[in-house]
XYZ file of C-alpha atoms in Angstrom:
587
model
C -58.876 -43.476 85.505
C -62.754 -42.010 83.596
C -63.384 -43.603 81.467
C -63.313 -41.202 79.006
C -59.676 -40.846 80.018
C -58.944 -44.697 79.010
C -60.210 -44.399 76.351
C -58.447 -41.617 74.601
C -54.984 -43.170 76.410
C -55.786 -46.383 74.475
C -56.460 -44.275 71.272
C -53.072 -42.271 71.577
C -51.519 -45.284 72.434
C -52.474 -47.443 69.449
C -51.907 -44.474 67.613
C -48.317 -44.352 68.624
C -47.836 -47.871 68.477
C -49.067 -47.865 64.598
C -46.135 -44.945 64.337
C -43.549 -46.698 65.713
C -44.524 -50.263 63.318
C -44.766 -47.686 60.516
C -41.076 -45.982 61.249
C -39.785 -49.596 61.613
C -40.738 -50.802 58.433
C -39.178 -47.474 56.334
C -36.054 -48.318 57.594
C -35.052 -51.159 55.538
C -37.986 -49.619 52.951
C -35.337 -47.599 50.752
C -36.223 -49.341 47.266
C -34.125 -50.936 44.811
C -30.495 -48.983 43.718
C -30.962 -47.666 39.956
C -29.412 -45.635 37.592
C -30.679 -42.052 37.619
C -28.942 -40.003 34.449
C -25.437 -39.931 35.561
C -26.366 -41.051 39.327
C -26.842 -44.099 41.705
C -29.798 -43.892 43.597
C -32.392 -45.184 45.833
C -36.005 -43.901 46.971
C -34.088 -41.740 49.456
C -31.621 -40.095 47.018
C -28.485 -40.330 45.480
C -26.050 -43.195 47.066
C -22.566 -42.903 47.384
C -21.134 -46.441 47.212
C -18.307 -46.761 49.478
C -17.712 -50.845 49.742
C -14.967 -53.810 50.538
C -14.737 -56.466 48.205
C -14.395 -60.045 49.783
C -11.409 -61.502 47.814
C -9.875 -64.429 48.668
C -13.079 -65.964 50.335
C -14.613 -68.755 47.548
C -11.757 -67.707 44.802
C -8.389 -67.940 46.937
C -5.872 -66.005 44.647
C -2.498 -67.166 45.092
C -0.566 -63.980 46.562
C -3.308 -63.599 49.234
C -1.975 -66.596 51.193
C 1.337 -65.760 50.559
C 1.967 -67.961 47.538
C 2.878 -65.703 44.723
C 5.172 -67.770 42.421
C 4.249 -71.070 44.243
C 1.221 -71.521 42.623
C -0.921 -70.237 39.669
C -4.651 -69.905 41.157
C -7.185 -71.710 43.192
C -6.815 -75.082 41.227
C -2.779 -75.031 41.761
C -3.276 -74.617 45.324
C -5.526 -77.105 46.399
C -3.616 -79.480 43.870
C -0.688 -78.793 45.789
C -2.666 -79.186 49.269
C -4.059 -82.511 47.746
C -0.646 -84.159 47.684
C 0.608 -83.050 51.333
C -3.066 -84.131 52.915
C -5.008 -86.012 50.370
C -8.769 -85.391 49.078
C -11.041 -85.885 52.486
C -8.901 -83.716 54.770
C -8.909 -81.026 51.402
C -12.115 -81.212 51.149
C -12.836 -80.690 55.003
C -9.832 -77.503 54.730
C -12.116 -76.160 51.916
C -15.510 -76.743 54.277
C -13.578 -74.830 57.222
C -12.183 -71.926 55.214
C -15.445 -71.002 53.571
C -17.155 -71.354 57.004
C -15.189 -69.527 58.727
C -14.055 -66.743 56.420
C -17.424 -65.010 56.083
C -20.185 -64.898 59.284
C -22.462 -62.080 60.346
C -19.750 -61.091 62.663
C -17.596 -60.196 59.420
C -20.470 -57.903 58.011
C -21.882 -56.408 61.154
C -17.866 -55.603 61.427
C -18.138 -53.787 58.151
C -21.090 -51.566 58.631
C -19.575 -50.431 61.943
C -16.799 -49.618 60.244
C -18.140 -47.333 57.626
C -18.807 -49.334 54.875
C -22.366 -49.074 52.995
C -21.662 -51.938 50.037
C -20.040 -55.036 49.754
C -19.123 -56.341 46.226
C -18.893 -60.471 46.567
C -16.441 -62.772 43.977
C -18.028 -65.164 42.784
C -16.530 -68.179 41.086
C -19.246 -70.101 39.102
C -18.456 -73.299 40.171
C -19.976 -72.897 43.194
C -23.281 -72.526 41.721
C -23.005 -75.023 38.325
C -21.105 -77.688 37.046
C -17.923 -77.110 34.549
C -19.254 -78.380 30.979
C -17.620 -81.100 31.512
C -18.991 -82.790 34.044
C -22.403 -81.793 33.444
C -24.615 -85.395 32.897
C -26.464 -84.012 30.100
C -24.743 -82.055 27.211
C -25.620 -78.621 27.234
C -27.720 -78.427 30.126
C -26.609 -76.901 33.593
C -26.895 -78.753 36.833
C -27.365 -76.131 39.610
C -25.469 -76.113 43.005
C -28.169 -74.882 45.741
C -25.317 -74.612 48.384
C -23.700 -72.061 46.160
C -27.202 -70.094 46.213
C -28.293 -70.254 49.998
C -24.560 -69.275 50.908
C -25.072 -66.036 48.796
C -28.381 -66.352 50.368
C -26.427 -65.698 54.017
C -24.792 -62.922 53.016
C -27.470 -61.278 51.716
C -29.818 -61.823 54.856
C -26.529 -60.396 56.789
C -26.349 -57.395 54.209
C -29.920 -56.789 54.926
C -29.842 -56.948 58.984
C -27.014 -53.994 58.448
C -28.733 -51.850 55.878
C -25.823 -52.372 53.391
C -26.204 -53.401 49.069
C -24.604 -56.551 47.907
C -23.244 -56.243 44.729
C -22.475 -60.189 42.768
C -19.101 -60.086 40.487
C -18.809 -62.779 38.667
C -15.276 -62.947 39.376
C -14.484 -66.564 37.613
C -16.596 -67.148 34.926
C -17.125 -70.457 33.095
C -13.981 -71.384 30.892
C -12.145 -68.272 31.905
C -12.729 -64.677 31.238
C -8.594 -64.051 30.512
C -4.568 -64.958 30.571
C -4.772 -63.941 34.464
C -5.397 -67.380 35.364
C -4.558 -66.257 39.028
C -8.213 -64.095 39.168
C -10.459 -66.461 36.917
C -9.379 -69.631 38.307
C -8.748 -71.490 35.019
C -6.301 -73.963 34.061
C -6.693 -72.457 30.563
C -9.085 -69.521 28.581
C -11.968 -71.170 27.534
C -14.553 -68.880 27.544
C -14.258 -66.744 24.067
C -13.968 -69.970 22.090
C -16.650 -71.910 23.553
C -20.284 -71.705 22.879
C -21.221 -73.694 25.853
C -19.482 -71.603 28.320
C -20.856 -68.875 27.136
C -24.073 -70.220 27.593
C -23.455 -71.492 30.906
C -22.203 -67.903 31.877
C -25.541 -66.445 30.371
C -27.833 -69.393 31.702
C -26.053 -68.229 35.552
C -26.661 -64.654 35.271
C -30.265 -65.548 35.038
C -30.869 -68.446 37.241
C -28.970 -65.180 39.657
C -31.020 -62.845 38.466
C -34.409 -64.559 38.776
C -33.604 -66.007 42.302
C -32.811 -62.457 43.759
C -35.348 -59.932 41.450
C -37.454 -58.701 44.193
C -34.095 -58.178 46.855
C -33.654 -54.230 47.305
C -30.330 -55.404 49.273
C -29.116 -56.683 46.273
C -27.361 -53.535 44.893
C -26.557 -55.118 41.285
C -25.359 -57.628 38.976
C -21.125 -56.919 37.897
C -21.298 -59.504 35.329
C -17.937 -60.153 34.251
C -14.488 -59.591 36.399
C -11.747 -57.965 34.711
C -11.635 -59.682 31.459
C -8.464 -59.353 30.054
C -7.961 -61.586 26.617
C -6.149 -60.091 23.440
C -9.557 -59.812 21.058
C -8.580 -59.331 17.249
C -10.076 -57.684 14.619
C -11.343 -59.718 12.382
C -13.833 -59.930 9.575
C -17.100 -61.857 9.640
C -18.394 -63.788 6.567
C -19.389 -61.197 4.755
C -16.545 -59.173 4.796
C -17.620 -56.916 7.191
C -14.938 -55.616 9.707
C -15.479 -56.600 13.842
C -14.351 -53.488 16.144
C -12.108 -54.979 18.900
C -13.576 -56.203 22.285
C -17.064 -56.938 19.826
C -16.894 -60.227 21.460
C -17.389 -58.588 25.152
C -19.771 -56.404 23.925
C -21.805 -59.481 22.026
C -21.611 -61.363 25.987
C -22.168 -58.458 27.962
C -25.674 -57.793 25.580
C -26.548 -61.207 25.978
C -25.969 -61.454 29.516
C -28.216 -58.153 29.594
C -31.264 -59.662 27.474
C -31.094 -62.837 29.880
C -30.979 -60.905 33.364
C -33.827 -58.454 31.817
C -36.639 -61.572 31.168
C -36.831 -61.843 34.594
C -35.225 -58.556 36.099
C -35.918 -55.352 35.148
C -35.168 -53.781 38.604
C -31.522 -54.317 39.322
C -28.821 -52.172 37.784
C -25.973 -54.458 35.636
C -22.533 -53.038 35.855
C -19.690 -53.535 32.544
C -16.321 -53.940 32.759
C -13.746 -52.983 29.941
C -10.780 -55.650 28.526
C -7.718 -55.290 30.213
C -8.385 -55.766 33.901
C -11.646 -53.530 33.497
C -10.369 -50.285 31.606
C -10.366 -51.259 27.618
C -13.768 -49.879 26.237
C -13.006 -49.548 22.929
C -15.990 -51.401 21.297
C -17.919 -51.731 24.366
C -20.116 -48.322 23.879
C -22.691 -47.380 23.264
C -24.674 -48.808 25.849
C -27.424 -50.911 25.286
C -30.030 -50.936 28.641
C -31.358 -47.956 30.396
C -30.142 -49.120 33.966
C -26.479 -49.236 33.619
C -23.408 -48.498 35.326
C -20.050 -47.698 33.461
C -17.136 -49.887 36.643
C -13.343 -48.860 35.958
C -10.544 -50.318 38.413
C -6.989 -48.567 39.366
C -4.218 -49.704 40.999
C -0.858 -48.075 41.101
C -1.301 -44.769 38.774
C -1.574 -41.365 39.531
C -4.138 -39.821 41.547
C -5.281 -36.858 39.515
C -8.246 -35.711 37.646
C -5.875 -37.178 34.393
C -5.872 -40.334 35.610
C -9.862 -40.687 35.427
C -10.423 -38.160 32.904
C -12.002 -40.620 29.966
C -14.144 -42.468 32.596
C -15.389 -39.062 33.236
C -16.109 -38.502 29.923
C -17.857 -41.231 28.949
C -20.184 -40.845 32.129
C -21.178 -37.589 30.486
C -21.214 -38.881 26.997
C -23.270 -42.123 27.751
C -25.147 -40.433 30.470
C -24.487 -43.323 32.842
C -22.921 -43.462 36.541
C -19.231 -44.198 37.352
C -18.374 -47.087 39.846
C -14.744 -47.506 41.061
C -15.060 -51.451 41.740
C -11.533 -52.336 42.554
C -8.635 -50.286 43.807
C -6.642 -51.023 46.905
C -3.171 -52.919 47.214
C -1.517 -49.933 47.930
C -0.283 -47.341 50.638
C -2.566 -45.616 53.043
C -1.403 -42.367 51.308
C -2.700 -43.723 48.330
C -5.898 -44.883 49.421
C -6.521 -41.670 51.216
C -5.791 -39.714 47.704
C -7.564 -42.044 45.688
C -10.271 -42.032 47.577
C -10.690 -38.307 47.738
C -10.423 -38.189 43.706
C -13.501 -40.025 43.426
C -15.547 -38.788 45.709
C -15.431 -34.974 44.607
C -16.104 -36.738 41.398
C -19.018 -38.498 42.540
C -17.759 -41.684 41.928
C -18.788 -44.454 44.466
C -15.934 -46.859 45.277
C -15.019 -50.862 46.370
C -11.666 -51.586 48.137
C -9.784 -54.528 48.144
C -9.435 -56.606 49.780
C -10.631 -57.700 53.109
C -8.922 -60.182 54.446
C -5.785 -61.838 53.651
C -2.466 -63.031 54.667
C -0.519 -59.381 54.382
C 0.095 -55.835 56.131
C -2.648 -53.727 53.028
C -5.826 -54.901 53.905
C -8.692 -54.340 56.774
C -7.883 -58.097 58.447
C -4.879 -59.485 58.154
C -4.547 -63.449 58.824
C -1.775 -64.828 60.972
C 0.590 -67.499 59.686
C 1.375 -70.676 61.929
C 4.736 -72.197 62.238
C 3.218 -75.335 59.921
C 1.933 -73.634 57.589
C 5.714 -71.971 57.123
C 6.324 -75.292 56.443
C 4.603 -75.872 53.963
C 5.571 -72.453 52.281
C 9.056 -73.675 52.755
C 8.508 -77.214 50.857
C 6.391 -76.053 48.322
C 9.598 -73.002 47.770
C 12.127 -76.042 47.362
C 13.422 -74.401 50.835
C 12.832 -77.311 53.514
C 11.603 -80.996 54.003
C 7.858 -82.123 53.546
C 5.824 -81.471 56.087
C 3.973 -84.873 57.094
C 0.275 -84.844 56.509
C -0.451 -84.354 59.972
C 1.906 -81.296 59.995
C 0.149 -79.814 57.188
C -3.163 -80.583 58.109
C -2.236 -78.867 61.524
C -1.424 -76.005 59.936
C -3.783 -75.640 56.812
C -6.570 -76.076 59.634
C -5.168 -73.500 61.724
C -4.810 -71.505 58.808
C -8.657 -72.041 58.703
C -9.779 -71.014 62.176
C -7.597 -68.260 62.172
C -9.434 -66.563 59.101
C -12.425 -66.000 61.858
C -12.931 -62.619 62.229
C -12.053 -62.621 66.142
C -8.785 -64.240 65.380
C -7.518 -62.177 62.644
C -5.331 -58.634 62.800
C -7.516 -55.478 62.709
C -5.702 -52.857 60.907
C -7.504 -49.969 62.165
C -4.801 -47.587 59.971
C -6.322 -49.138 57.193
C -9.734 -48.128 57.733
C -9.071 -45.004 59.150
C -7.156 -43.812 55.787
C -10.067 -44.980 53.737
C -13.055 -42.780 56.006
C -11.481 -40.302 58.367
C -8.429 -39.597 56.834
C -10.378 -38.459 53.509
C -11.900 -35.572 55.279
C -9.401 -34.168 57.498
C -5.686 -33.801 58.123
C -6.455 -33.897 61.867
C -3.965 -36.523 63.702
C -5.550 -39.419 66.871
C -3.783 -41.443 68.739
C -3.042 -45.170 67.449
C -3.134 -46.261 71.272
C -4.376 -44.276 74.301
C -1.475 -43.819 75.721
C -1.550 -42.461 79.606
C 1.413 -41.361 81.097
C 0.311 -41.618 85.202
C 4.071 -40.334 86.990
C 4.710 -43.107 89.162
C 4.577 -45.567 86.725
C 6.817 -45.352 83.204
C 5.029 -45.262 79.819
C 6.455 -47.061 77.454
C 4.668 -46.421 73.496
C 6.339 -48.519 70.825
C 7.756 -46.816 68.061
C 5.362 -48.388 65.407
C 2.338 -46.688 67.324
C 2.821 -43.302 66.036
C -0.197 -41.423 65.215
C -3.043 -42.078 62.772
C -3.087 -39.639 60.229
C -2.029 -38.219 56.487
C 1.726 -38.374 55.584
C 3.105 -34.724 56.739
C 0.450 -34.682 59.700
C 1.292 -37.872 61.727
C 4.557 -38.811 60.093
C 6.965 -37.353 57.212
C 8.338 -40.393 55.167
C 9.777 -39.689 52.122
C 8.492 -42.800 50.096
C 4.630 -43.334 50.553
C 2.777 -44.610 47.694
C 3.352 -46.834 44.663
C 2.429 -45.164 41.157
C 4.710 -48.051 39.278
C 2.051 -48.257 36.415
C 2.237 -44.209 35.671
C 5.680 -43.493 36.323
C 7.427 -47.188 35.435
C 9.105 -47.176 39.136
C 8.514 -49.131 41.835
C 7.289 -47.548 45.066
C 7.401 -49.227 48.658
C 5.431 -47.191 51.412
C 6.471 -49.443 54.749
C 9.353 -51.425 53.046
C 8.769 -53.842 55.446
C 5.348 -54.724 54.510
C 4.700 -55.757 58.301
C 1.941 -53.873 61.039
C 0.906 -50.794 59.569
C 0.292 -49.790 56.133
C 1.557 -45.929 56.543
C 4.394 -45.046 54.999
C 6.858 -45.074 58.017
C 9.602 -48.345 57.256
C 8.454 -51.253 59.717
C 10.443 -54.429 60.275
C 10.194 -57.070 62.960
C 12.408 -56.000 66.127
C 14.268 -58.447 68.377
C 13.735 -56.388 71.382
C 12.137 -58.444 74.168
C 10.314 -55.246 75.513
C 8.728 -54.012 72.342
C 5.684 -55.315 70.506
C 8.002 -56.647 68.099
C 7.971 -54.155 65.641
C 10.697 -51.177 65.292
C 11.695 -48.519 62.803
C 13.832 -49.023 60.587
C 15.291 -47.371 56.806
C 15.115 -43.630 58.380
C 15.499 -40.793 56.183
C 17.113 -37.518 56.755
C 14.234 -35.084 57.393
C 11.575 -37.706 58.245
C 9.964 -37.582 61.443
C 6.918 -39.265 63.508
C 4.688 -38.281 65.800
C 2.916 -39.337 68.668
C 0.304 -37.828 71.257
C -0.390 -39.024 74.807
C -2.132 -37.970 77.752
C -0.480 -36.894 80.996
C -1.977 -37.140 84.241
C 0.155 -34.772 86.394
C 2.081 -31.399 85.020
C 6.201 -32.390 85.522
C 9.715 -32.598 84.018
C 10.396 -36.143 82.826
C 12.961 -37.871 81.049
C 12.535 -39.439 77.904
C 14.759 -42.598 76.883
C 14.593 -43.643 73.297
C 15.767 -47.373 72.513
C 17.445 -47.795 69.357
C 20.218 -49.853 67.554
C 22.421 -49.060 64.585
C 22.650 -50.070 61.312
C 24.825 -47.880 59.560
C 26.697 -46.116 62.400
C 25.401 -43.843 64.663
C 22.355 -41.428 63.684
C 21.042 -37.876 64.934
C 17.550 -36.828 65.862
C 15.869 -34.249 67.808
C 12.839 -34.137 69.732
C 9.444 -31.328 69.898
C 7.694 -31.749 72.548
C 4.477 -29.546 72.271
C 5.999 -27.569 69.469
C 9.108 -27.024 71.838
C 12.246 -27.814 70.312
C 15.353 -30.031 72.148
C 19.097 -30.153 71.303
C 20.371 -32.776 68.980
C 20.777 -35.945 69.859
C 23.512 -38.763 68.827
C 22.511 -42.631 68.636
C 24.490 -45.012 69.662
C 26.724 -46.933 67.056
C 26.350 -50.332 68.639
C 25.161 -52.732 66.224
C 24.413 -55.851 68.458
C 22.289 -54.370 71.388
C 19.501 -51.904 71.857
C 20.781 -48.902 73.543
C 19.240 -45.769 75.022
C 19.763 -42.584 74.325
C 18.474 -40.432 77.121
C 16.867 -36.782 77.071
C 16.655 -35.300 80.084
C 14.279 -32.649 81.674
C 11.589 -32.423 79.126
C 7.999 -30.593 80.418
C 5.284 -32.270 79.744
C 1.898 -30.379 80.871
C -1.141 -31.844 82.194
C -3.227 -33.179 79.734
C -2.531 -33.736 75.734
C 0.734 -33.902 74.609
C 2.712 -34.180 71.544
C 5.935 -35.494 71.000
C 7.731 -35.562 67.271
C 11.376 -37.276 66.652
C 13.077 -35.989 63.583
C 15.608 -37.516 61.953
C 18.965 -35.872 60.779
C 20.798 -38.836 59.909
C 19.282 -42.385 59.359
C 20.981 -45.979 59.616
C 19.621 -46.880 62.993
C 16.423 -48.753 64.382
C 13.756 -47.321 66.993
C 12.036 -50.094 69.067
C 10.328 -48.293 71.703
C 10.389 -44.979 73.739
C 10.165 -44.410 77.565
C 8.760 -41.936 79.660
C 9.851 -41.693 83.486
C 9.869 -39.204 86.050
């Protein structure tokens, strides 16, 4: 190679390398999230937050462990566990719970599924002591392990280019009467100067630590305050507005944060679980986000009208910082409403015991014994039995051991944008081998497209009437009712509570065109039912199901033509009163 050619080659190689290095460095250089009028932006422009909350990890609410009515809050849960297994083993369980609950694999998975932000519900006791336990009254002891834990989450978020929003979920002294949220034995924040001072100091400490971190999205300074502030008069006879103490604490926290950090936005919440802003406005900082929470209400413009007015009046962005605990139909419609109105969102919650979440923590027999004992329905488990059940629960808290709810994430992302359906499983009929379709594995998609059910949402706050969606509360979060099944050849679940005019759809692939028999496995609940099929739009005759309530029976639909490639099979219900566990296709 000639010298001038070598020189040019090295020159272009150097330039290419510089360009590559520059490009890579720009991947993470998006700048701090901040407000720009009514928008949240970074250096690349507007950002619509699509997030998830890590509820139940460092702050256990009883319902997330299926302990509603059995424990008031995490303090109570720990006390009950301590009574069963002692101090040392209780500490071992909680260390394993925290270690296993959120790891890099969790954050990687959340990014893969489409989330661009995480809201971290923080318990103050991870970072500092109770005021009663401070060695020197009025001073603050800082616990490095809590900050290090937050550092880990931040580093994993950085690697995935996700924003981490810090949320003070449990404040010193407790921020309201809902003790499960604040993990307090009594509400001591609002009447305690020391607890207020500790809350302010904690936020200053956090802001000082993370002031230069671009992947810290912002500071959500107090989760869901719920306290009945009363109008009052000061010593001069001036009347204070409702929520004045909340506003003042927010101002004091903001001042402390701004002493060390002028870059990150600050999120405020109204009283009454985040939505009562009486006496909170006007805003006192030019980098603030107005948040609200939304549960069990209608998904219409009227349901968010007052927040849209706040955004316009105070020229600040909105963020729906917590919602969920409803059906997939409600979730999809809520997110459509938010995004049509340029509002970012954060769902609740990532992991718990129960079906309407991203990852379900499975139970175990020993843990069920613990629950039965606490309910007064069983004998006290031995210390070893209880320890085994709790440690198994902590082990199953790992992302690889939890049950991924793909219908849940599909409803949060894909279904918001399309009415198209998608197979729940990739069922392939190979002609010589019978195909077994689990009845609970109907297509992914919206109500009216993948299935039709008459009770798909819970609007009880708006309507006063409790809705259920999936009445069985297992396996999937769609409107179709699913319960455990005793059919040994099923996946352990079946459809039930079937009503007239409801239907479910299954999409399958077929290797070769031809006629086949479709067997529907049913069991009577209230006499015989009636149904018909449509296969690729072609309707069969009507069939009557067995009235046998003791055993699973076969309803045979003969000589159904399936084409090569994609086929859709719909089961239309004329009369309910029966269960369906599976569908078999044979030639």
